[in-house]
XYZ file of C-alpha atoms in Angstrom:
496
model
C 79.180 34.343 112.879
C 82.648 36.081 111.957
C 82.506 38.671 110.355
C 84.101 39.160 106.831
C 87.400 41.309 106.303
C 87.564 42.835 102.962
C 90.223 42.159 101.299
C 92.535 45.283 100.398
C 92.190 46.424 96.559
C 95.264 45.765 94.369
C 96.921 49.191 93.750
C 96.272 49.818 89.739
C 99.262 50.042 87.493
C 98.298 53.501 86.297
C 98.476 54.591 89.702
C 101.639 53.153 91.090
C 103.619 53.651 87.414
C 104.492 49.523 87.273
C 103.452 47.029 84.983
C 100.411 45.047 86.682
C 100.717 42.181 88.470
C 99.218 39.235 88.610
C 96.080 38.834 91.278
C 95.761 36.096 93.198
C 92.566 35.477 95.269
C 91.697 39.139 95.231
C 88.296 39.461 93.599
C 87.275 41.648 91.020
C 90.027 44.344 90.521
C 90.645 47.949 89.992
C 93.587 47.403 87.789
C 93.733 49.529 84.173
C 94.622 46.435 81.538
C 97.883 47.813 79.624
C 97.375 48.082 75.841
C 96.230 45.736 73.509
C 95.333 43.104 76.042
C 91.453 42.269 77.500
C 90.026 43.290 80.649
C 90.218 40.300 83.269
C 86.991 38.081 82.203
C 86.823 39.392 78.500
C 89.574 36.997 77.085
C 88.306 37.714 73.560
C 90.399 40.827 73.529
C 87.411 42.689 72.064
C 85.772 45.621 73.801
C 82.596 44.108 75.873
C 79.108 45.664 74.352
C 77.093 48.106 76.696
C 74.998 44.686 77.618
C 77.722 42.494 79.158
C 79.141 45.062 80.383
C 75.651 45.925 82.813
C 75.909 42.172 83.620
C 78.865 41.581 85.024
C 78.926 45.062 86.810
C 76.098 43.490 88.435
C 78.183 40.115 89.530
C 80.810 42.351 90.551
C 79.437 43.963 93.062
C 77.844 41.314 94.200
C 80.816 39.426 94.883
C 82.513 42.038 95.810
C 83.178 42.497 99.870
C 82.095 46.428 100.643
C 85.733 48.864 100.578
C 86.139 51.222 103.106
C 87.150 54.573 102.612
C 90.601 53.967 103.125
C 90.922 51.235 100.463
C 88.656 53.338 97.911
C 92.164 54.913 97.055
C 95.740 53.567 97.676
C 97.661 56.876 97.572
C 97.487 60.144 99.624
C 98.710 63.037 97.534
C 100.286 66.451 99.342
C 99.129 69.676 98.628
C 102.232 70.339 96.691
C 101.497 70.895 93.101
C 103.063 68.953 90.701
C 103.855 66.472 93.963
C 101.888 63.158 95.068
C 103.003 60.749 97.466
C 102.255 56.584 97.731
C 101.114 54.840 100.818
C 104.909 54.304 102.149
C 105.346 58.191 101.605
C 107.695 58.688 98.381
C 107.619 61.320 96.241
C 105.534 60.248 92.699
C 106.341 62.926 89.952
C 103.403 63.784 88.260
C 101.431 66.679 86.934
C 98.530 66.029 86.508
C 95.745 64.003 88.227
C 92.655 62.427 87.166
C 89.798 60.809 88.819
C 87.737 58.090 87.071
C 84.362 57.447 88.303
C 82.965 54.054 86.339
C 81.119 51.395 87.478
C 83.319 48.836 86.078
C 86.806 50.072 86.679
C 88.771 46.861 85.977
C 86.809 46.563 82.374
C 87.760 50.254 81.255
C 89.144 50.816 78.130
C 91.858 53.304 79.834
C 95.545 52.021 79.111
C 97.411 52.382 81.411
C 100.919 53.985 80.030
C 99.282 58.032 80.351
C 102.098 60.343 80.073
C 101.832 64.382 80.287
C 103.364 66.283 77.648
C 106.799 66.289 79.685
C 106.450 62.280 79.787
C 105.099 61.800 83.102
C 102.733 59.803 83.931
C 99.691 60.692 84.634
C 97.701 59.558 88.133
C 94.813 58.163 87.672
C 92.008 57.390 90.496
C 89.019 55.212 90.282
C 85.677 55.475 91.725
C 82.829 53.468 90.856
C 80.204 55.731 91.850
C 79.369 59.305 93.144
C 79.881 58.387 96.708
C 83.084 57.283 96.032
C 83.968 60.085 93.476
C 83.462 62.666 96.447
C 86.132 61.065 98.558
C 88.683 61.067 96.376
C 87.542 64.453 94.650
C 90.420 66.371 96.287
C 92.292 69.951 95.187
C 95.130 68.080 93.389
C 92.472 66.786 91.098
C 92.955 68.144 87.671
C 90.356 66.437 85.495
C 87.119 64.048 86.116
C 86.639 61.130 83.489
C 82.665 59.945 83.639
C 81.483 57.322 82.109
C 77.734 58.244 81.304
C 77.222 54.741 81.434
C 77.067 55.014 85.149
C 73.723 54.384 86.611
C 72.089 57.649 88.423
C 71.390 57.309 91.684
C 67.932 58.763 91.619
C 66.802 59.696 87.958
C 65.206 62.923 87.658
C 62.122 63.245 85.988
C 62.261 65.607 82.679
C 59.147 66.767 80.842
C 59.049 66.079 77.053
C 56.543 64.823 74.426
C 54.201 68.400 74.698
C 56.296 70.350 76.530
C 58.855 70.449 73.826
C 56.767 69.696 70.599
C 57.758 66.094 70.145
C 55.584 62.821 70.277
C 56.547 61.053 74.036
C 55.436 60.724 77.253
C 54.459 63.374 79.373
C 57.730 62.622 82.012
C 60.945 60.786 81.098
C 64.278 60.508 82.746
C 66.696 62.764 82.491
C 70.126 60.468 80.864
C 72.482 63.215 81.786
C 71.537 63.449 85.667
C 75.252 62.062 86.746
C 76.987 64.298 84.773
C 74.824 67.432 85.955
C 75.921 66.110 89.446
C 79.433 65.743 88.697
C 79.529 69.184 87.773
C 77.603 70.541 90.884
C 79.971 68.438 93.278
C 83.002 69.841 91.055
C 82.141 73.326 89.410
C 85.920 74.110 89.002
C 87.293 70.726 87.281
C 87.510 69.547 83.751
C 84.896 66.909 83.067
C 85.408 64.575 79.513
C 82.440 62.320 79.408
C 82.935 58.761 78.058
C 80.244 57.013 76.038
C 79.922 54.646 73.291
C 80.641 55.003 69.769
C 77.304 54.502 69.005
C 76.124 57.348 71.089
C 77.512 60.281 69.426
C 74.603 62.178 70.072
C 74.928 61.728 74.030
C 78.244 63.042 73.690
C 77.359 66.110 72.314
C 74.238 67.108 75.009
C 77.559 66.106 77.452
C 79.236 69.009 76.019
C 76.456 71.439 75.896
C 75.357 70.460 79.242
C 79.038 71.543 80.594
C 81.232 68.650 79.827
C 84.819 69.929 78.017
C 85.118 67.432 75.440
C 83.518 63.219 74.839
C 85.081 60.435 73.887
C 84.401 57.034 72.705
C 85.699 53.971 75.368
C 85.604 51.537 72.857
C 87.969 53.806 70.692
C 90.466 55.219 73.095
C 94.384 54.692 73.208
C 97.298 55.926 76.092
C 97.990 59.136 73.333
C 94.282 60.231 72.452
C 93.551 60.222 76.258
C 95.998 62.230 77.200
C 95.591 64.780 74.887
C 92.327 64.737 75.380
C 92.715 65.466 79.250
C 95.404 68.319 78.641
C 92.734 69.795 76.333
C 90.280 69.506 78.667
C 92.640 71.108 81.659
C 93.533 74.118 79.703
C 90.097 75.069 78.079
C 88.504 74.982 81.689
C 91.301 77.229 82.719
C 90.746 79.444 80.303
C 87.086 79.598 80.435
C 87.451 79.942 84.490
C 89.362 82.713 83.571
C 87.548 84.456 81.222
C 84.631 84.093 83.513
C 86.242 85.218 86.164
C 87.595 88.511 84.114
C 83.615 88.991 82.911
C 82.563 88.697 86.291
C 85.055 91.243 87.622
C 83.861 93.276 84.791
C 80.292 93.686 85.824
C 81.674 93.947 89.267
C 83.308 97.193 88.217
C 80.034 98.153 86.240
C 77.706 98.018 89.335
C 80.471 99.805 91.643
C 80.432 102.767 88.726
C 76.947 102.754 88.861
C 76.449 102.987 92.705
C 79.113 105.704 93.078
C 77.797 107.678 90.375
C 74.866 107.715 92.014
C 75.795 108.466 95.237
C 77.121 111.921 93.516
C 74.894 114.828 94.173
C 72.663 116.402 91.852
C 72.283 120.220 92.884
C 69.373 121.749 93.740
C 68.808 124.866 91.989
C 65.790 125.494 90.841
C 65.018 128.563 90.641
C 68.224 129.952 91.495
C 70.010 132.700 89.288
C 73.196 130.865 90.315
C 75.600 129.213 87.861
C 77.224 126.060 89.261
C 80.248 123.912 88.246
C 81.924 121.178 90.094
C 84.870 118.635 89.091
C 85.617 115.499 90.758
C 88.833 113.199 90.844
C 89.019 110.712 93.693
C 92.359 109.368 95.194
C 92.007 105.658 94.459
C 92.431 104.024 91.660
C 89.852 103.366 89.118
C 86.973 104.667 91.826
C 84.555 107.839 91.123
C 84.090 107.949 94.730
C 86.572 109.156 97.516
C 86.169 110.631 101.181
C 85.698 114.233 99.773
C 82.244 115.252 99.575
C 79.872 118.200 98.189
C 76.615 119.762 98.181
C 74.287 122.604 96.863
C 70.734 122.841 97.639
C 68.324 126.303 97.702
C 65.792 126.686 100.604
C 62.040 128.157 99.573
C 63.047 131.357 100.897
C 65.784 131.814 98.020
C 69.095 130.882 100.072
C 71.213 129.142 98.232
C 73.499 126.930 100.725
C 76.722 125.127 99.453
C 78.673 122.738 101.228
C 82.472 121.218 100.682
C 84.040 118.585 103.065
C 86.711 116.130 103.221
C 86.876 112.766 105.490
C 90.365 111.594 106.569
C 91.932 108.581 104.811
C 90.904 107.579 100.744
C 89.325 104.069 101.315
C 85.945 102.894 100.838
C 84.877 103.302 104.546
C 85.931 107.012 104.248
C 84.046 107.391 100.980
C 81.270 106.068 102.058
C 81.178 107.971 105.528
C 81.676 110.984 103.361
C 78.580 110.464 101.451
C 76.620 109.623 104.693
C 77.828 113.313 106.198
C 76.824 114.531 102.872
C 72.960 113.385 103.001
C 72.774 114.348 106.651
C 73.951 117.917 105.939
C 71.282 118.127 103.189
C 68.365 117.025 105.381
C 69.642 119.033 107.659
C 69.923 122.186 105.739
C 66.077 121.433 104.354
C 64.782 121.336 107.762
C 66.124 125.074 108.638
C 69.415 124.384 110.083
C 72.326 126.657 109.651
C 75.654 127.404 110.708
C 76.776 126.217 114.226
C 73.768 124.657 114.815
C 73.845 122.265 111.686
C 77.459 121.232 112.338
C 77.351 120.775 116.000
C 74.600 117.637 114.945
C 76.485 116.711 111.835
C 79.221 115.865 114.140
C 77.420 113.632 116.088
C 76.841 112.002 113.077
C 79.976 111.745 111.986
C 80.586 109.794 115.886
C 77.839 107.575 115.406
C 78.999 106.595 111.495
C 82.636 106.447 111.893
C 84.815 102.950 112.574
C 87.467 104.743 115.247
C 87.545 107.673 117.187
C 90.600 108.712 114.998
C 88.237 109.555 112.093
C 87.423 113.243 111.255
C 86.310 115.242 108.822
C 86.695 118.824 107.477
C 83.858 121.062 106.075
C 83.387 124.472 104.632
C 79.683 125.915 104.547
C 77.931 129.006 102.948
C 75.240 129.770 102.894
C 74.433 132.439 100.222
C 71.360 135.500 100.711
C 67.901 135.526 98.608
C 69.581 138.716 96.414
C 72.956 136.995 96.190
C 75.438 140.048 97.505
C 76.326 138.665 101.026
C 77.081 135.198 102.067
C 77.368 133.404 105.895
C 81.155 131.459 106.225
C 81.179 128.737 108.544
C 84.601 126.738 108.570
C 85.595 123.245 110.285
C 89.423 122.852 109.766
C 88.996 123.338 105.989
C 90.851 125.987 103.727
C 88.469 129.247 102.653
C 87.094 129.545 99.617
C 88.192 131.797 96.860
C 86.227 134.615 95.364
C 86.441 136.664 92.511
C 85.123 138.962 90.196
C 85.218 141.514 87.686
C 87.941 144.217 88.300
C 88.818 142.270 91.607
C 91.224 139.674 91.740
C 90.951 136.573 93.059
C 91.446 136.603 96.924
C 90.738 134.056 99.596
C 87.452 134.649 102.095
C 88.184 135.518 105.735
C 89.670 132.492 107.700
C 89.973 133.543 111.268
C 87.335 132.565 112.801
C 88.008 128.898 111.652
C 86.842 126.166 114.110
C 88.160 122.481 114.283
C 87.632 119.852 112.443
C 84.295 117.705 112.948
C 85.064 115.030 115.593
C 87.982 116.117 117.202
C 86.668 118.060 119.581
C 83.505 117.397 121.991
C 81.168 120.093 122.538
C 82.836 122.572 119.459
C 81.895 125.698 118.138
C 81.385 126.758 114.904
C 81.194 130.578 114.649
C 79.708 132.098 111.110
C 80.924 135.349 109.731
C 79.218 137.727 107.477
C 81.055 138.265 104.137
C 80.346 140.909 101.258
C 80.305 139.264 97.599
C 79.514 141.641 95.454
C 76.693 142.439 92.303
C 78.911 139.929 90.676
C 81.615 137.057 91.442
C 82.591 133.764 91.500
C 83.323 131.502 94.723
C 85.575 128.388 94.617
C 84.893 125.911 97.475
C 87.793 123.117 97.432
C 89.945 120.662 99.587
C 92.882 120.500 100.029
C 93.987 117.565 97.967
C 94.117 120.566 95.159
C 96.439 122.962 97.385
C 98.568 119.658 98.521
C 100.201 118.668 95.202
C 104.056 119.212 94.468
C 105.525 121.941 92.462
C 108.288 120.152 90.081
C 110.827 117.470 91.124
C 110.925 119.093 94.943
C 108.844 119.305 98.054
C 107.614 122.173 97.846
C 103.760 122.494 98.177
C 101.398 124.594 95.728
C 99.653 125.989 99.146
C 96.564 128.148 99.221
C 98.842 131.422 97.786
C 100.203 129.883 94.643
C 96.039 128.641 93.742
C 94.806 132.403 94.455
C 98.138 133.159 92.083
C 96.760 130.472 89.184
C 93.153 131.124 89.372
C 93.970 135.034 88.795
C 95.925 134.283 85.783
C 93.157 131.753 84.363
C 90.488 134.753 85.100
C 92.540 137.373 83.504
C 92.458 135.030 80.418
C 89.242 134.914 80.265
C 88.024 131.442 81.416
C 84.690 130.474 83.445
C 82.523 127.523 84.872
C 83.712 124.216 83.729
C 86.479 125.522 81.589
C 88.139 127.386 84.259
C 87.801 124.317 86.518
C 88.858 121.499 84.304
C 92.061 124.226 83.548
C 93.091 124.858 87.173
C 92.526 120.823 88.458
C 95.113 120.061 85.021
C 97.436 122.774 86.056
C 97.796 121.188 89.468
C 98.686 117.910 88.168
C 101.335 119.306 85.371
C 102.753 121.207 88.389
C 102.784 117.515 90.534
C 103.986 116.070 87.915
C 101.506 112.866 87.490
C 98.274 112.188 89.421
C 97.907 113.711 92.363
C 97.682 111.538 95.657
C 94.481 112.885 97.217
C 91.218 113.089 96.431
C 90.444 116.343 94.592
C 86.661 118.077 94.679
C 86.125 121.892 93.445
C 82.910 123.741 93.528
C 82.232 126.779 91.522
C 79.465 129.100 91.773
C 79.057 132.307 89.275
C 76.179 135.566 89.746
C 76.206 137.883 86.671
C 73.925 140.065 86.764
């Protein structure tokens, strides 16, 4: 027995931007009736009721040979916005693109003669069920037109009558099922919902269930629709928008919360020490760069304080710096000290890092039980600053200063003995504070003009935060703007 050819589907007059023709021997069609004339089979001119509408769907499709995909639509569209092309390949100009999915297409109420606000028409698609709706559900689609008419595929059962304080059965069906699928299979379109006149109320759960706007099919005209569907483009644009902008929000929230807590808190207790740090990171709008700090006191009353700075200003850096940072405080609570602690924090550091480029620079003292002497141990990093009463501000001994973790296998680390004092103040920092420009030239604030400011801020009398927060805003008049670097500064005060 032969087999059956289907017969191609008539290319709708919407679509194609011509009057419709006339079909001969083709079967139920596709075609959009133009204005003020009756679907083919309603030649009443009146809108069909809900009821003979269901029937002849019914006689449609079973009439109706089955399509295949390629005859489901009669144009291919580029990716061009703005741009579609017909099945011989010309240019359509059009802006916007809609896909109807009803069961019924040739007895929709949708004229045919939809123009966008610049007067061009409007594309419109036709699918008479979900199956169909996701093939043609392409990027270029700007809005989805569903009929809630359209028969679910499998009804999902919804509790009511109990559940919800009403009188009903215990299960029901939920009516909105094919429009909770449309917008699962297209999260990112505009969705208008068509229903009856009759069946306000269904419109409205439309809307609240995600729908942009309902309309009534036995009440629409070329003008309303499109204004409808340019309504409905624009608000889901601007609510993808503003839920994109929210999102990106909390986004921001939850990165501010993890760096903040991947700060240290000191450990002090106990300590007679007074400590201040300040913190500006390179990047913008982060709390966290690759510069990284620590203070802890052992049970036997040494205070040890740590200040180190990871190549580069990115998140891997920042994050690697706040790895080196935990290890060094394990380490230092397990006993570790000096060349010991940094010969294993540097095989950290090559375990952690991405490339073998990666390094990192550390200063570490470690501070006596009575608080008069102090152990130096420095990795390519500039030496702190000490000062005190009667003394002026002068930079800890930096010859014995070893290279910077991972640059060198097998490194050592040698600590020197240094005299503090019945009373001072010692500045760890990195360099990103020494590194900014002085005025509208190249030249550097260096190591000498930072001794040079911090005497001046002493002298006038300023301590702890207040000294800090006055020297980091010095160094960015003096740069002129932000500075470039990341910037951390540690401060650590004995009175007696």
């Amino acid at each position: 027995m032969p087999v059956p050819v289907p017969r191609p589907r008539a290319i709708p007059a919407v679509e194609c931007g011509q009057a419709p023709a006339a079909s001969q021997d083709r079967g139920p069609s596709t075609e959009q009736a133009p204005p003020g004339t009756a679907p083919a089979g309603n030649l009443s001119g009146r809108p069909e009721n809900p009821t003979q509408k269901r029937e002849k769907t019914t006689e449609n499709r079973e009439n109706t040979p089955p399509r295949t995909a390629a005859q489901t639509t009669d144009r291919t569209t580029d990716r061009t916005p703005g741009r579609a092309t017909d099945h011989h390949g010309s240019a359509v100009p059009t802006n916007l693109t809609v896909l109807l999915i009803e069961d019924d297409p040739g007895g929709s109420p949708i004229v045919p003669d939809l123009l966008d606000q610049s007067g061009k028409p409007i594309r419109v698609r036709t699918a008479r069920n979900l199956t169909e709706a996701g093939r043609l559900l392409t990027d270029d689609v700007h809005c989805i037109l569903l009929d809630l008419a359209l028969p679910s595929p499998a009804p999902a059962p919804v509790r009511t009558g109990a559940d919800d304080g009403g009188d009903g059965d215990a299960e029901g069906h939920d009516e909105l099922a094919v429009l909770r699928h449309v917008l699962e299979l297209a999260p990112r379109h505009a969705v208008l919902a068509l229903t009856s006149s009759s069946d306000a109320e269904r419109g409205a759960e439309a809307v609240a269930v995600g729908a942009q706007d309902y309309l009534f099919r036995d009440e629409l005209d070329g003008r309303l629709l499109s204004r409808a569907i340019r309504y409905a483009v624009e608000r889901k644009r601007s609510d993808s928008a503003e839920r994109r902008l929210a999102e990106g929000r909390l986004r921001a929230q939850e990165n501010r919360r993890l760096e903040r807590g991947l700060l240290p808190t000191p450990l002090l207790e106990g300590s007679p020490l007074r400590f201040a740090a300040r913190y500006r990171p390179g990047r913008s709008r982060a709390l966290l760069g690759g510069d990284f700090y620590d203070v802890v006191r052992t049970p036997d009353g040494t205070v040890h304080a740590m200040i180190g700075d990871v190549c580069g200003h990115g998140p891997d850096e920042a994050a690697l710096g706040v790895e080196l940072r935990i290890a060094w405080r394990a380490l230092t609570l397990a006993g570790l000290c000096g060349d010991q602690l940094l010969g294993t924090l540097q095989q950290v550091l090559e375990h952690e890092r991405a490339h073998d480029e990666i390094f990192a620079t550390l200063c570490a003292v470690d501070i006596a039980p009575d608080g008069r002497r102090a152990g130096l141990c420095l990795a390519g990093h500039p030496a702190p600053l000490v000062a005190g009463p009667g003394t002026p501000a002068r930079l800890l001994p930096y010859d014995n200063n070893g290279p910077a973790l991972g640059l060198l296998p097998g490194a050592r680390w040698p600590r020197t003995q240094v005299e503090l004092g019945a009373e001072w103040s010692l500045m760890l920092y990195t360099d990103g504070l020494i590194e900014g420009h002085v005025g509208e030239g190249r030249e550097r604030l260096g190591q000498d003009g930072m001794v040079e400011m911090v005497r001046r801020q002493f002298a006038a009398g300023l301590q702890g935060e207040q000294l800090l927060r006055a020297t980091v805003n010095e160094v960015r008049e003096l740069n002129g703007g932000e500075l470039a670097d990341d910037v951390a500064v540690v401060l650590l005060d004995r009175t007696p």
